Amino acid sequence: PPVALGMLRAGERGGQLGTALSEIAGHLEAEADLYSQVRHALAYPAVLAVVGGASVLLITTIILPRFAALLSDAGASLPPTTKALLMVSAFVGRHALAIALTGVVCAGFIAYQLAQPIVRIRLQSWLLTVPFVGPVLHALATARVTRSLSGLLAAGLPLLPALRAAGQAAGNEAIRIRLAHVEERVARGEPLARALSAEGALTATAVQLVSVGEATGQLAVMASRAGLLSAQEADRALKTLVGMLEPALVVTFGGLVALVAAALLQAVYGLRPGG
């Protein structure tokens, strides 16, 4: 990774190759642990979304058409809700290929748009302002940046090049641009903590720790501490987000299945004599 190469070059230039290799190992281990936590937290909601979507698709495309044929043979008068569901089922069945192709085209268009730097920057900037999602992304980027900055400084790289290299490790283009503005402010003589706060590049906790490190001459140490605390903050925020997402998915897909079941039962009761 670019940050690891930056640490290695700084260690070679400053005669601290052993320290640089140690910092690289710690950085890569922390990154692997962070990615593992994110994947673990999102695994269950992803499975829930896939299974729920497949269940609704199965009901719509297979169960409902057979049920419609049964009701048609019985000559039943269908309730409005059941008629609406059968119309949706028939539409999906007749245009399944067109719907699938449309989905593929839309997915390709979205992927193409996200590959454009300006679109990706705008999207990531907007996501940083979204409640619950923004704090998670900000904390994750802060953890990467501060850990990278700590390693680069410990390896002997000057502050401005270290900021530039740490921005590449953010994993977020919007944060990288904010750090580029921070670098410009610091180059003009502004204190690092003040520049970080003005640009909103890092979380408030990380900025406070950077300020302490800047004042005491232990910036690398405090940046490492900020990275640890930011990773913990990201983990807590992610758990909160997932804790809200899971019941929302359960209620959504459960409501859809309940709606279909109610409509079918209503039609079945209508088949009874005098129904």
PDB file of C-alpha atoms in Angstrom:
ATOM      1  CA  PRO A   1       0.000   0.000   0.000  1.00  0.00           C
ATOM      2  CA  PRO A   2       1.165   3.621  -0.626  1.00  0.00           C
ATOM      3  CA  VAL A   3       1.325   4.389   3.094  1.00  0.00           C
ATOM      4  CA  ALA A   4       3.513   1.361   3.769  1.00  0.00           C
ATOM      5  CA  LEU A   5       5.866   2.412   0.963  1.00  0.00           C
ATOM      6  CA  GLY A   6       5.975   5.933   2.411  1.00  0.00           C
ATOM      7  CA  MET A   7       6.933   4.574   5.819  1.00  0.00           C
ATOM      8  CA  LEU A   8       9.600   2.387   4.232  1.00  0.00           C
ATOM      9  CA  ARG A   9      11.126   5.291   2.287  1.00  0.00           C
ATOM     10  CA  ALA A  10      11.093   7.483   5.398  1.00  0.00           C
ATOM     11  CA  GLY A  11      12.787   4.750   7.433  1.00  0.00           C
ATOM     12  CA  GLU A  12      15.471   4.268   4.794  1.00  0.00           C
ATOM     13  CA  ARG A  13      16.113   7.994   4.528  1.00  0.00           C
ATOM     14  CA  GLY A  14      16.263   8.500   8.295  1.00  0.00           C
ATOM     15  CA  GLY A  15      18.249   5.373   9.127  1.00  0.00           C
ATOM     16  CA  GLN A  16      15.274   3.897  11.040  1.00  0.00           C
ATOM     17  CA  LEU A  17      14.411   0.975   8.811  1.00  0.00           C
ATOM     18  CA  GLY A  18      13.667  -1.345  11.739  1.00  0.00           C
ATOM     19  CA  THR A  19      11.255   1.173  13.247  1.00  0.00           C
ATOM     20  CA  ALA A  20       9.618   1.690   9.864  1.00  0.00           C
ATOM     21  CA  LEU A  21       9.085  -2.044   9.335  1.00  0.00           C
ATOM     22  CA  SER A  22       7.610  -2.355  12.824  1.00  0.00           C
ATOM     23  CA  GLU A  23       5.230   0.542  12.131  1.00  0.00           C
ATOM     24  CA  ILE A  24       4.221  -1.002   8.790  1.00  0.00           C
ATOM     25  CA  ALA A  25       3.438  -4.319  10.453  1.00  0.00           C
ATOM     26  CA  GLY A  26       1.360  -2.633  13.134  1.00  0.00           C
ATOM     27  CA  HIS A  27      -0.486  -0.545  10.543  1.00  0.00           C
ATOM     28  CA  LEU A  28      -1.352  -3.530   8.341  1.00  0.00           C
ATOM     29  CA  GLU A  29      -2.482  -5.601  11.328  1.00  0.00           C
ATOM     30  CA  ALA A  30      -4.724  -2.768  12.540  1.00  0.00           C
ATOM     31  CA  GLU A  31      -6.195  -2.323   9.036  1.00  0.00           C
ATOM     32  CA  ALA A  32      -6.914  -6.047   8.749  1.00  0.00           C
ATOM     33  CA  ASP A  33      -8.598  -6.024  12.157  1.00  0.00           C
ATOM     34  CA  LEU A  34     -10.689  -2.990  11.221  1.00  0.00           C
ATOM     35  CA  TYR A  35     -11.874  -4.535   7.945  1.00  0.00           C
ATOM     36  CA  SER A  36     -12.681  -7.771   9.767  1.00  0.00           C
ATOM     37  CA  GLN A  37     -14.853  -5.916  12.284  1.00  0.00           C
ATOM     38  CA  VAL A  38     -16.741  -4.115   9.503  1.00  0.00           C
ATOM     39  CA  ARG A  39     -17.354  -7.317   7.522  1.00  0.00           C
ATOM     40  CA  HIS A  40     -18.488  -9.162  10.643  1.00  0.00           C
ATOM     41  CA  ALA A  41     -20.918  -6.401  11.608  1.00  0.00           C
ATOM     42  CA  LEU A  42     -22.471  -6.189   8.127  1.00  0.00           C
ATOM     43  CA  ALA A  43     -22.640  -9.933   7.431  1.00  0.00           C
ATOM     44  CA  TYR A  44     -25.979 -10.628   9.135  1.00  0.00           C
ATOM     45  CA  PRO A  45     -27.862  -7.627   7.652  1.00  0.00           C
ATOM     46  CA  ALA A  46     -26.564  -8.579   4.197  1.00  0.00           C
ATOM     47  CA  VAL A  47     -27.754 -12.187   4.567  1.00  0.00           C
ATOM     48  CA  LEU A  48     -31.084 -10.974   5.945  1.00  0.00           C
ATOM     49  CA  ALA A  49     -31.584  -8.636   2.971  1.00  0.00           C
ATOM     50  CA  VAL A  50     -30.734 -11.354   0.432  1.00  0.00           C
ATOM     51  CA  VAL A  51     -32.957 -13.998   2.037  1.00  0.00           C
ATOM     52  CA  GLY A  52     -35.838 -11.554   2.509  1.00  0.00           C
ATOM     53  CA  GLY A  53     -35.622 -10.343  -1.073  1.00  0.00           C
ATOM     54  CA  ALA A  54     -35.461 -13.915  -2.387  1.00  0.00           C
ATOM     55  CA  SER A  55     -38.514 -14.862  -0.305  1.00  0.00           C
ATOM     56  CA  VAL A  56     -40.574 -11.975  -1.661  1.00  0.00           C
ATOM     57  CA  LEU A  57     -39.449 -12.791  -5.225  1.00  0.00           C
ATOM     58  CA  LEU A  58     -40.369 -16.467  -4.760  1.00  0.00           C
ATOM     59  CA  ILE A  59     -43.845 -15.575  -3.497  1.00  0.00           C
ATOM     60  CA  THR A  60     -44.411 -13.077  -6.303  1.00  0.00           C
ATOM     61  CA  THR A  61     -43.199 -15.159  -9.241  1.00  0.00           C
ATOM     62  CA  ILE A  62     -44.107 -18.740  -8.255  1.00  0.00           C
ATOM     63  CA  ILE A  63     -46.702 -18.968  -5.478  1.00  0.00           C
ATOM     64  CA  LEU A  64     -49.018 -16.161  -6.582  1.00  0.00           C
ATOM     65  CA  PRO A  65     -49.403 -17.306 -10.239  1.00  0.00           C
ATOM     66  CA  ARG A  66     -50.377 -20.823  -9.096  1.00  0.00           C
ATOM     67  CA  PHE A  67     -52.789 -19.363  -6.586  1.00  0.00           C
ATOM     68  CA  ALA A  68     -54.298 -17.178  -9.316  1.00  0.00           C
ATOM     69  CA  ALA A  69     -54.928 -20.233 -11.501  1.00  0.00           C
ATOM     70  CA  LEU A  70     -56.649 -21.983  -8.584  1.00  0.00           C
ATOM     71  CA  LEU A  71     -58.924 -19.015  -7.930  1.00  0.00           C
ATOM     72  CA  SER A  72     -59.699 -18.652 -11.620  1.00  0.00           C
ATOM     73  CA  ASP A  73     -60.834 -22.279 -11.819  1.00  0.00           C
ATOM     74  CA  ALA A  74     -63.034 -21.756  -8.761  1.00  0.00           C
ATOM     75  CA  GLY A  75     -64.654 -18.672 -10.324  1.00  0.00           C
ATOM     76  CA  ALA A  76     -64.135 -16.662  -7.150  1.00  0.00           C
ATOM     77  CA  SER A  77     -64.687 -12.934  -6.861  1.00  0.00           C
ATOM     78  CA  LEU A  78     -61.373 -11.566  -5.656  1.00  0.00           C
ATOM     79  CA  PRO A  79     -60.918  -8.767  -3.110  1.00  0.00           C
ATOM     80  CA  PRO A  80     -59.162  -5.594  -4.365  1.00  0.00           C
ATOM     81  CA  THR A  81     -55.956  -6.355  -2.428  1.00  0.00           C
ATOM     82  CA  THR A  82     -55.676  -9.816  -3.962  1.00  0.00           C
ATOM     83  CA  LYS A  83     -56.355  -8.434  -7.448  1.00  0.00           C
ATOM     84  CA  ALA A  84     -53.586  -5.873  -7.011  1.00  0.00           C
ATOM     85  CA  LEU A  85     -51.097  -8.542  -5.901  1.00  0.00           C
ATOM     86  CA  LEU A  86     -52.036 -10.800  -8.811  1.00  0.00           C
ATOM     87  CA  MET A  87     -51.559  -7.901 -11.237  1.00  0.00           C
ATOM     88  CA  VAL A  88     -48.086  -7.288  -9.807  1.00  0.00           C
ATOM     89  CA  SER A  89     -47.307 -11.004 -10.042  1.00  0.00           C
ATOM     90  CA  ALA A  90     -48.485 -11.174 -13.659  1.00  0.00           C
ATOM     91  CA  PHE A  91     -46.461  -8.093 -14.589  1.00  0.00           C
ATOM     92  CA  VAL A  92     -43.304  -9.532 -13.024  1.00  0.00           C
ATOM     93  CA  GLY A  93     -43.865 -12.881 -14.715  1.00  0.00           C
ATOM     94  CA  ARG A  94     -44.406 -11.359 -18.182  1.00  0.00           C
ATOM     95  CA  HIS A  95     -41.526  -8.908 -17.972  1.00  0.00           C
ATOM     96  CA  ALA A  96     -39.027 -10.841 -15.842  1.00  0.00           C
ATOM     97  CA  LEU A  97     -36.303 -10.688 -18.495  1.00  0.00           C
ATOM     98  CA  ALA A  98     -36.831  -6.979 -19.128  1.00  0.00           C
ATOM     99  CA  ILE A  99     -36.758  -6.267 -15.382  1.00  0.00           C
ATOM    100  CA  ALA A 100     -33.548  -8.287 -14.973  1.00  0.00           C
ATOM    101  CA  LEU A 101     -31.895  -6.506 -17.913  1.00  0.00           C
ATOM    102  CA  THR A 102     -32.988  -3.141 -16.549  1.00  0.00           C
ATOM    103  CA  GLY A 103     -31.454  -4.030 -13.190  1.00  0.00           C
ATOM    104  CA  VAL A 104     -28.169  -5.019 -14.851  1.00  0.00           C
ATOM    105  CA  VAL A 105     -28.098  -1.806 -16.900  1.00  0.00           C
ATOM    106  CA  CYS A 106     -28.832   0.309 -13.813  1.00  0.00           C
ATOM    107  CA  ALA A 107     -26.129  -1.488 -11.834  1.00  0.00           C
ATOM    108  CA  GLY A 108     -23.638  -0.919 -14.649  1.00  0.00           C
ATOM    109  CA  PHE A 109     -24.587   2.752 -14.909  1.00  0.00           C
ATOM    110  CA  ILE A 110     -24.171   3.230 -11.159  1.00  0.00           C
ATOM    111  CA  ALA A 111     -20.794   1.462 -11.236  1.00  0.00           C
ATOM    112  CA  TYR A 112     -19.688   3.674 -14.136  1.00  0.00           C
ATOM    113  CA  GLN A 113     -20.779   6.818 -12.315  1.00  0.00           C
ATOM    114  CA  LEU A 114     -19.014   5.781  -9.115  1.00  0.00           C
ATOM    115  CA  ALA A 115     -15.839   5.258 -11.124  1.00  0.00           C
ATOM    116  CA  GLN A 116     -15.865   8.985 -11.940  1.00  0.00           C
ATOM    117  CA  PRO A 117     -13.807  10.860  -9.294  1.00  0.00           C
ATOM    118  CA  ILE A 118     -16.124  13.885  -9.110  1.00  0.00           C
ATOM    119  CA  VAL A 119     -19.217  11.697  -8.592  1.00  0.00           C
ATOM    120  CA  ARG A 120     -17.467   9.597  -5.970  1.00  0.00           C
ATOM    121  CA  ILE A 121     -16.288  12.691  -4.085  1.00  0.00           C
ATOM    122  CA  ARG A 122     -19.786  14.212  -4.083  1.00  0.00           C
ATOM    123  CA  LEU A 123     -21.346  10.961  -2.909  1.00  0.00           C
ATOM    124  CA  GLN A 124     -18.808  10.469  -0.128  1.00  0.00           C
ATOM    125  CA  SER A 125     -19.165  14.097   0.958  1.00  0.00           C
ATOM    126  CA  TRP A 126     -22.924  13.655   1.156  1.00  0.00           C
ATOM    127  CA  LEU A 127     -22.640  10.355   3.042  1.00  0.00           C
ATOM    128  CA  LEU A 128     -20.535  12.080   5.693  1.00  0.00           C
ATOM    129  CA  THR A 129     -23.570  14.271   6.481  1.00  0.00           C
ATOM    130  CA  VAL A 130     -26.070  11.386   6.720  1.00  0.00           C
ATOM    131  CA  PRO A 131     -27.132  10.577  10.311  1.00  0.00           C
ATOM    132  CA  PHE A 132     -25.737   7.307  11.702  1.00  0.00           C
ATOM    133  CA  VAL A 133     -23.874   6.541   8.445  1.00  0.00           C
ATOM    134  CA  GLY A 134     -21.716   9.686   8.444  1.00  0.00           C
ATOM    135  CA  PRO A 135     -20.222   9.150  11.933  1.00  0.00           C
ATOM    136  CA  VAL A 136     -19.225   5.592  11.020  1.00  0.00           C
ATOM    137  CA  LEU A 137     -17.470   6.656   7.800  1.00  0.00           C
ATOM    138  CA  HIS A 138     -15.801   9.628   9.504  1.00  0.00           C
ATOM    139  CA  ALA A 139     -14.515   7.512  12.375  1.00  0.00           C
ATOM    140  CA  LEU A 140     -13.227   4.800  10.011  1.00  0.00           C
ATOM    141  CA  ALA A 141     -11.366   7.352   7.888  1.00  0.00           C
ATOM    142  CA  THR A 142      -9.996   9.053  11.006  1.00  0.00           C
ATOM    143  CA  ALA A 143      -8.663   5.754  12.340  1.00  0.00           C
ATOM    144  CA  ARG A 144      -6.836   5.061   9.069  1.00  0.00           C
ATOM    145  CA  VAL A 145      -5.441   8.571   8.744  1.00  0.00           C
ATOM    146  CA  THR A 146      -4.187   8.950  12.318  1.00  0.00           C
ATOM    147  CA  ARG A 147      -2.602   5.497  12.415  1.00  0.00           C
ATOM    148  CA  SER A 148      -0.886   6.168   9.101  1.00  0.00           C
ATOM    149  CA  LEU A 149       0.252   9.605  10.245  1.00  0.00           C
ATOM    150  CA  SER A 150       1.667   8.135  13.457  1.00  0.00           C
ATOM    151  CA  GLY A 151       3.613   5.492  11.581  1.00  0.00           C
ATOM    152  CA  LEU A 152       4.986   7.944   9.027  1.00  0.00           C
ATOM    153  CA  LEU A 153       6.099  10.419  11.685  1.00  0.00           C
ATOM    154  CA  ALA A 154       7.650   7.654  13.788  1.00  0.00           C
ATOM    155  CA  ALA A 155       9.579   6.499  10.706  1.00  0.00           C
ATOM    156  CA  GLY A 156      11.060   9.994  10.361  1.00  0.00           C
ATOM    157  CA  LEU A 157       8.942  11.550   7.582  1.00  0.00           C
ATOM    158  CA  PRO A 158       8.342  15.332   7.902  1.00  0.00           C
ATOM    159  CA  LEU A 159       4.811  16.484   8.744  1.00  0.00           C
ATOM    160  CA  LEU A 160       3.694  17.811   5.332  1.00  0.00           C
ATOM    161  CA  PRO A 161       4.691  14.710   3.309  1.00  0.00           C
ATOM    162  CA  ALA A 162       3.269  12.566   6.109  1.00  0.00           C
ATOM    163  CA  LEU A 163      -0.077  14.361   5.850  1.00  0.00           C
ATOM    164  CA  ARG A 164      -0.142  13.845   2.110  1.00  0.00           C
ATOM    165  CA  ALA A 165       0.634  10.129   2.414  1.00  0.00           C
ATOM    166  CA  ALA A 166      -1.823   9.656   5.285  1.00  0.00           C
ATOM    167  CA  GLY A 167      -4.568  11.186   3.153  1.00  0.00           C
ATOM    168  CA  GLN A 168      -4.075   8.380   0.621  1.00  0.00           C
ATOM    169  CA  ALA A 169      -4.821   5.853   3.374  1.00  0.00           C
ATOM    170  CA  ALA A 170      -8.147   7.464   4.340  1.00  0.00           C
ATOM    171  CA  GLY A 171     -10.174   5.259   1.995  1.00  0.00           C
ATOM    172  CA  ASN A 172     -12.458   8.258   1.456  1.00  0.00           C
ATOM    173  CA  GLU A 173     -11.905  10.808  -1.295  1.00  0.00           C
ATOM    174  CA  ALA A 174     -13.788  13.566   0.553  1.00  0.00           C
ATOM    175  CA  ILE A 175     -11.525  13.159   3.612  1.00  0.00           C
ATOM    176  CA  ARG A 176      -8.449  13.067   1.376  1.00  0.00           C
ATOM    177  CA  ILE A 177      -9.407  16.427  -0.139  1.00  0.00           C
ATOM    178  CA  ARG A 178      -9.994  17.889   3.317  1.00  0.00           C
ATOM    179  CA  LEU A 179      -6.537  16.706   4.354  1.00  0.00           C
ATOM    180  CA  ALA A 180      -5.046  18.334   1.255  1.00  0.00           C
ATOM    181  CA  HIS A 181      -6.566  21.623   2.429  1.00  0.00           C
ATOM    182  CA  VAL A 182      -5.151  20.949   5.900  1.00  0.00           C
ATOM    183  CA  GLU A 183      -1.719  20.489   4.336  1.00  0.00           C
ATOM    184  CA  GLU A 184      -2.040  23.875   2.620  1.00  0.00           C
ATOM    185  CA  ARG A 185      -3.022  25.554   5.896  1.00  0.00           C
ATOM    186  CA  VAL A 186      -0.112  23.955   7.775  1.00  0.00           C
ATOM    187  CA  ALA A 187       2.299  24.994   5.008  1.00  0.00           C
ATOM    188  CA  ARG A 188       1.168  28.602   5.619  1.00  0.00           C
ATOM    189  CA  GLY A 189       2.052  28.266   9.299  1.00  0.00           C
ATOM    190  CA  GLU A 190      -1.303  27.345  10.841  1.00  0.00           C
ATOM    191  CA  PRO A 191      -1.207  24.801  13.710  1.00  0.00           C
ATOM    192  CA  LEU A 192      -2.140  21.282  12.650  1.00  0.00           C
ATOM    193  CA  ALA A 193      -4.971  20.799  15.153  1.00  0.00           C
ATOM    194  CA  ARG A 194      -6.588  24.103  14.204  1.00  0.00           C
ATOM    195  CA  ALA A 195      -6.386  23.266  10.499  1.00  0.00           C
ATOM    196  CA  LEU A 196      -7.876  19.805  11.078  1.00  0.00           C
ATOM    197  CA  SER A 197     -10.744  21.299  13.074  1.00  0.00           C
ATOM    198  CA  ALA A 198     -11.436  24.013  10.495  1.00  0.00           C
ATOM    199  CA  GLU A 199     -11.608  21.518   7.623  1.00  0.00           C
ATOM    200  CA  GLY A 200     -13.508  18.846   9.566  1.00  0.00           C
ATOM    201  CA  ALA A 201     -10.955  16.290   8.396  1.00  0.00           C
ATOM    202  CA  LEU A 202     -10.943  14.215  11.599  1.00  0.00           C
ATOM    203  CA  THR A 203     -13.360  13.521  14.415  1.00  0.00           C
ATOM    204  CA  ALA A 204     -13.443  15.896  17.377  1.00  0.00           C
ATOM    205  CA  THR A 205     -11.771  13.389  19.710  1.00  0.00           C
ATOM    206  CA  ALA A 206      -8.911  12.816  17.292  1.00  0.00           C
ATOM    207  CA  VAL A 207      -8.392  16.573  16.843  1.00  0.00           C
ATOM    208  CA  GLN A 208      -8.146  17.015  20.617  1.00  0.00           C
ATOM    209  CA  LEU A 209      -5.514  14.301  20.889  1.00  0.00           C
ATOM    210  CA  VAL A 210      -3.576  15.757  17.968  1.00  0.00           C
ATOM    211  CA  SER A 211      -3.684  19.128  19.693  1.00  0.00           C
ATOM    212  CA  VAL A 212      -2.211  17.595  22.849  1.00  0.00           C
ATOM    213  CA  GLY A 213       0.493  15.828  20.860  1.00  0.00           C
ATOM    214  CA  GLU A 214       1.319  18.997  18.981  1.00  0.00           C
ATOM    215  CA  ALA A 215       1.650  20.972  22.220  1.00  0.00           C
ATOM    216  CA  THR A 216       3.797  18.370  23.985  1.00  0.00           C
ATOM    217  CA  GLY A 217       5.990  17.364  21.051  1.00  0.00           C
ATOM    218  CA  GLN A 218       4.557  13.817  20.990  1.00  0.00           C
ATOM    219  CA  LEU A 219       2.473  14.041  17.848  1.00  0.00           C
ATOM    220  CA  ALA A 220       3.280  10.521  16.632  1.00  0.00           C
ATOM    221  CA  VAL A 221       2.325   8.979  19.989  1.00  0.00           C
ATOM    222  CA  MET A 222      -0.924  10.909  20.313  1.00  0.00           C
ATOM    223  CA  ALA A 223      -1.836  10.259  16.666  1.00  0.00           C
ATOM    224  CA  SER A 224      -1.462   6.540  17.369  1.00  0.00           C
ATOM    225  CA  ARG A 225      -3.724   6.928  20.396  1.00  0.00           C
ATOM    226  CA  ALA A 226      -6.228   8.835  18.265  1.00  0.00           C
ATOM    227  CA  GLY A 227      -6.221   5.985  15.751  1.00  0.00           C
ATOM    228  CA  LEU A 228      -7.008   3.449  18.463  1.00  0.00           C
ATOM    229  CA  LEU A 229      -9.824   5.520  19.948  1.00  0.00           C
ATOM    230  CA  SER A 230     -11.255   6.291  16.504  1.00  0.00           C
ATOM    231  CA  ALA A 231     -11.345   2.594  15.629  1.00  0.00           C
ATOM    232  CA  GLN A 232     -13.241   1.920  18.856  1.00  0.00           C
ATOM    233  CA  GLU A 233     -15.574   4.828  18.100  1.00  0.00           C
ATOM    234  CA  ALA A 234     -16.196   3.458  14.594  1.00  0.00           C
ATOM    235  CA  ASP A 235     -16.947   0.025  16.035  1.00  0.00           C
ATOM    236  CA  ARG A 236     -19.507   1.461  18.471  1.00  0.00           C
ATOM    237  CA  ALA A 237     -21.138   3.602  15.781  1.00  0.00           C
ATOM    238  CA  LEU A 238     -21.264   0.639  13.393  1.00  0.00           C
ATOM    239  CA  LYS A 239     -22.907  -1.565  16.009  1.00  0.00           C
ATOM    240  CA  THR A 240     -25.503   1.158  16.613  1.00  0.00           C
ATOM    241  CA  LEU A 241     -26.195   1.409  12.877  1.00  0.00           C
ATOM    242  CA  VAL A 242     -26.477  -2.355  12.463  1.00  0.00           C
ATOM    243  CA  GLY A 243     -28.669  -2.544  15.570  1.00  0.00           C
ATOM    244  CA  MET A 244     -31.123  -0.207  13.834  1.00  0.00           C
ATOM    245  CA  LEU A 245     -30.783  -1.821  10.405  1.00  0.00           C
ATOM    246  CA  GLU A 246     -31.582  -5.382  11.461  1.00  0.00           C
ATOM    247  CA  PRO A 247     -35.067  -4.715  12.930  1.00  0.00           C
ATOM    248  CA  ALA A 248     -35.839  -2.371  10.022  1.00  0.00           C
ATOM    249  CA  LEU A 249     -35.140  -5.192   7.545  1.00  0.00           C
ATOM    250  CA  VAL A 250     -37.130  -7.685   9.605  1.00  0.00           C
ATOM    251  CA  VAL A 251     -40.137  -5.345   9.780  1.00  0.00           C
ATOM    252  CA  THR A 252     -39.928  -4.487   6.064  1.00  0.00           C
ATOM    253  CA  PHE A 253     -39.760  -8.030   4.703  1.00  0.00           C
ATOM    254  CA  GLY A 254     -42.083  -9.358   7.408  1.00  0.00           C
ATOM    255  CA  GLY A 255     -44.628  -6.695   6.477  1.00  0.00           C
ATOM    256  CA  LEU A 256     -44.428  -7.620   2.792  1.00  0.00           C
ATOM    257  CA  VAL A 257     -44.929 -11.315   3.512  1.00  0.00           C
ATOM    258  CA  ALA A 258     -47.765 -10.527   5.934  1.00  0.00           C
ATOM    259  CA  LEU A 259     -49.459  -8.366   3.287  1.00  0.00           C
ATOM    260  CA  VAL A 260     -49.314 -11.179   0.741  1.00  0.00           C
ATOM    261  CA  ALA A 261     -50.529 -13.735   3.268  1.00  0.00           C
ATOM    262  CA  ALA A 262     -53.450 -11.528   4.327  1.00  0.00           C
ATOM    263  CA  ALA A 263     -54.507 -10.967   0.722  1.00  0.00           C
ATOM    264  CA  LEU A 264     -54.384 -14.688  -0.047  1.00  0.00           C
ATOM    265  CA  LEU A 265     -56.303 -15.621   3.088  1.00  0.00           C
ATOM    266  CA  GLN A 266     -58.926 -13.002   2.296  1.00  0.00           C
ATOM    267  CA  ALA A 267     -59.424 -14.585  -1.116  1.00  0.00           C
ATOM    268  CA  VAL A 268     -59.593 -18.096   0.404  1.00  0.00           C
ATOM    269  CA  TYR A 269     -62.267 -17.040   2.897  1.00  0.00           C
ATOM    270  CA  GLY A 270     -64.207 -15.609  -0.049  1.00  0.00           C
ATOM    271  CA  LEU A 271     -64.412 -19.101  -1.570  1.00  0.00           C
ATOM    272  CA  ARG A 272     -66.521 -20.449   1.293  1.00  0.00           C
ATOM    273  CA  PRO A 273     -70.287 -20.715   0.812  1.00  0.00           C
ATOM    274  CA  GLY A 274     -71.835 -17.380   1.723  1.00  0.00           C
ATOM    275  CA  GLY A 275     -68.288 -15.782   1.776  1.00  0.00           C
TER     276      GLY A 275
END
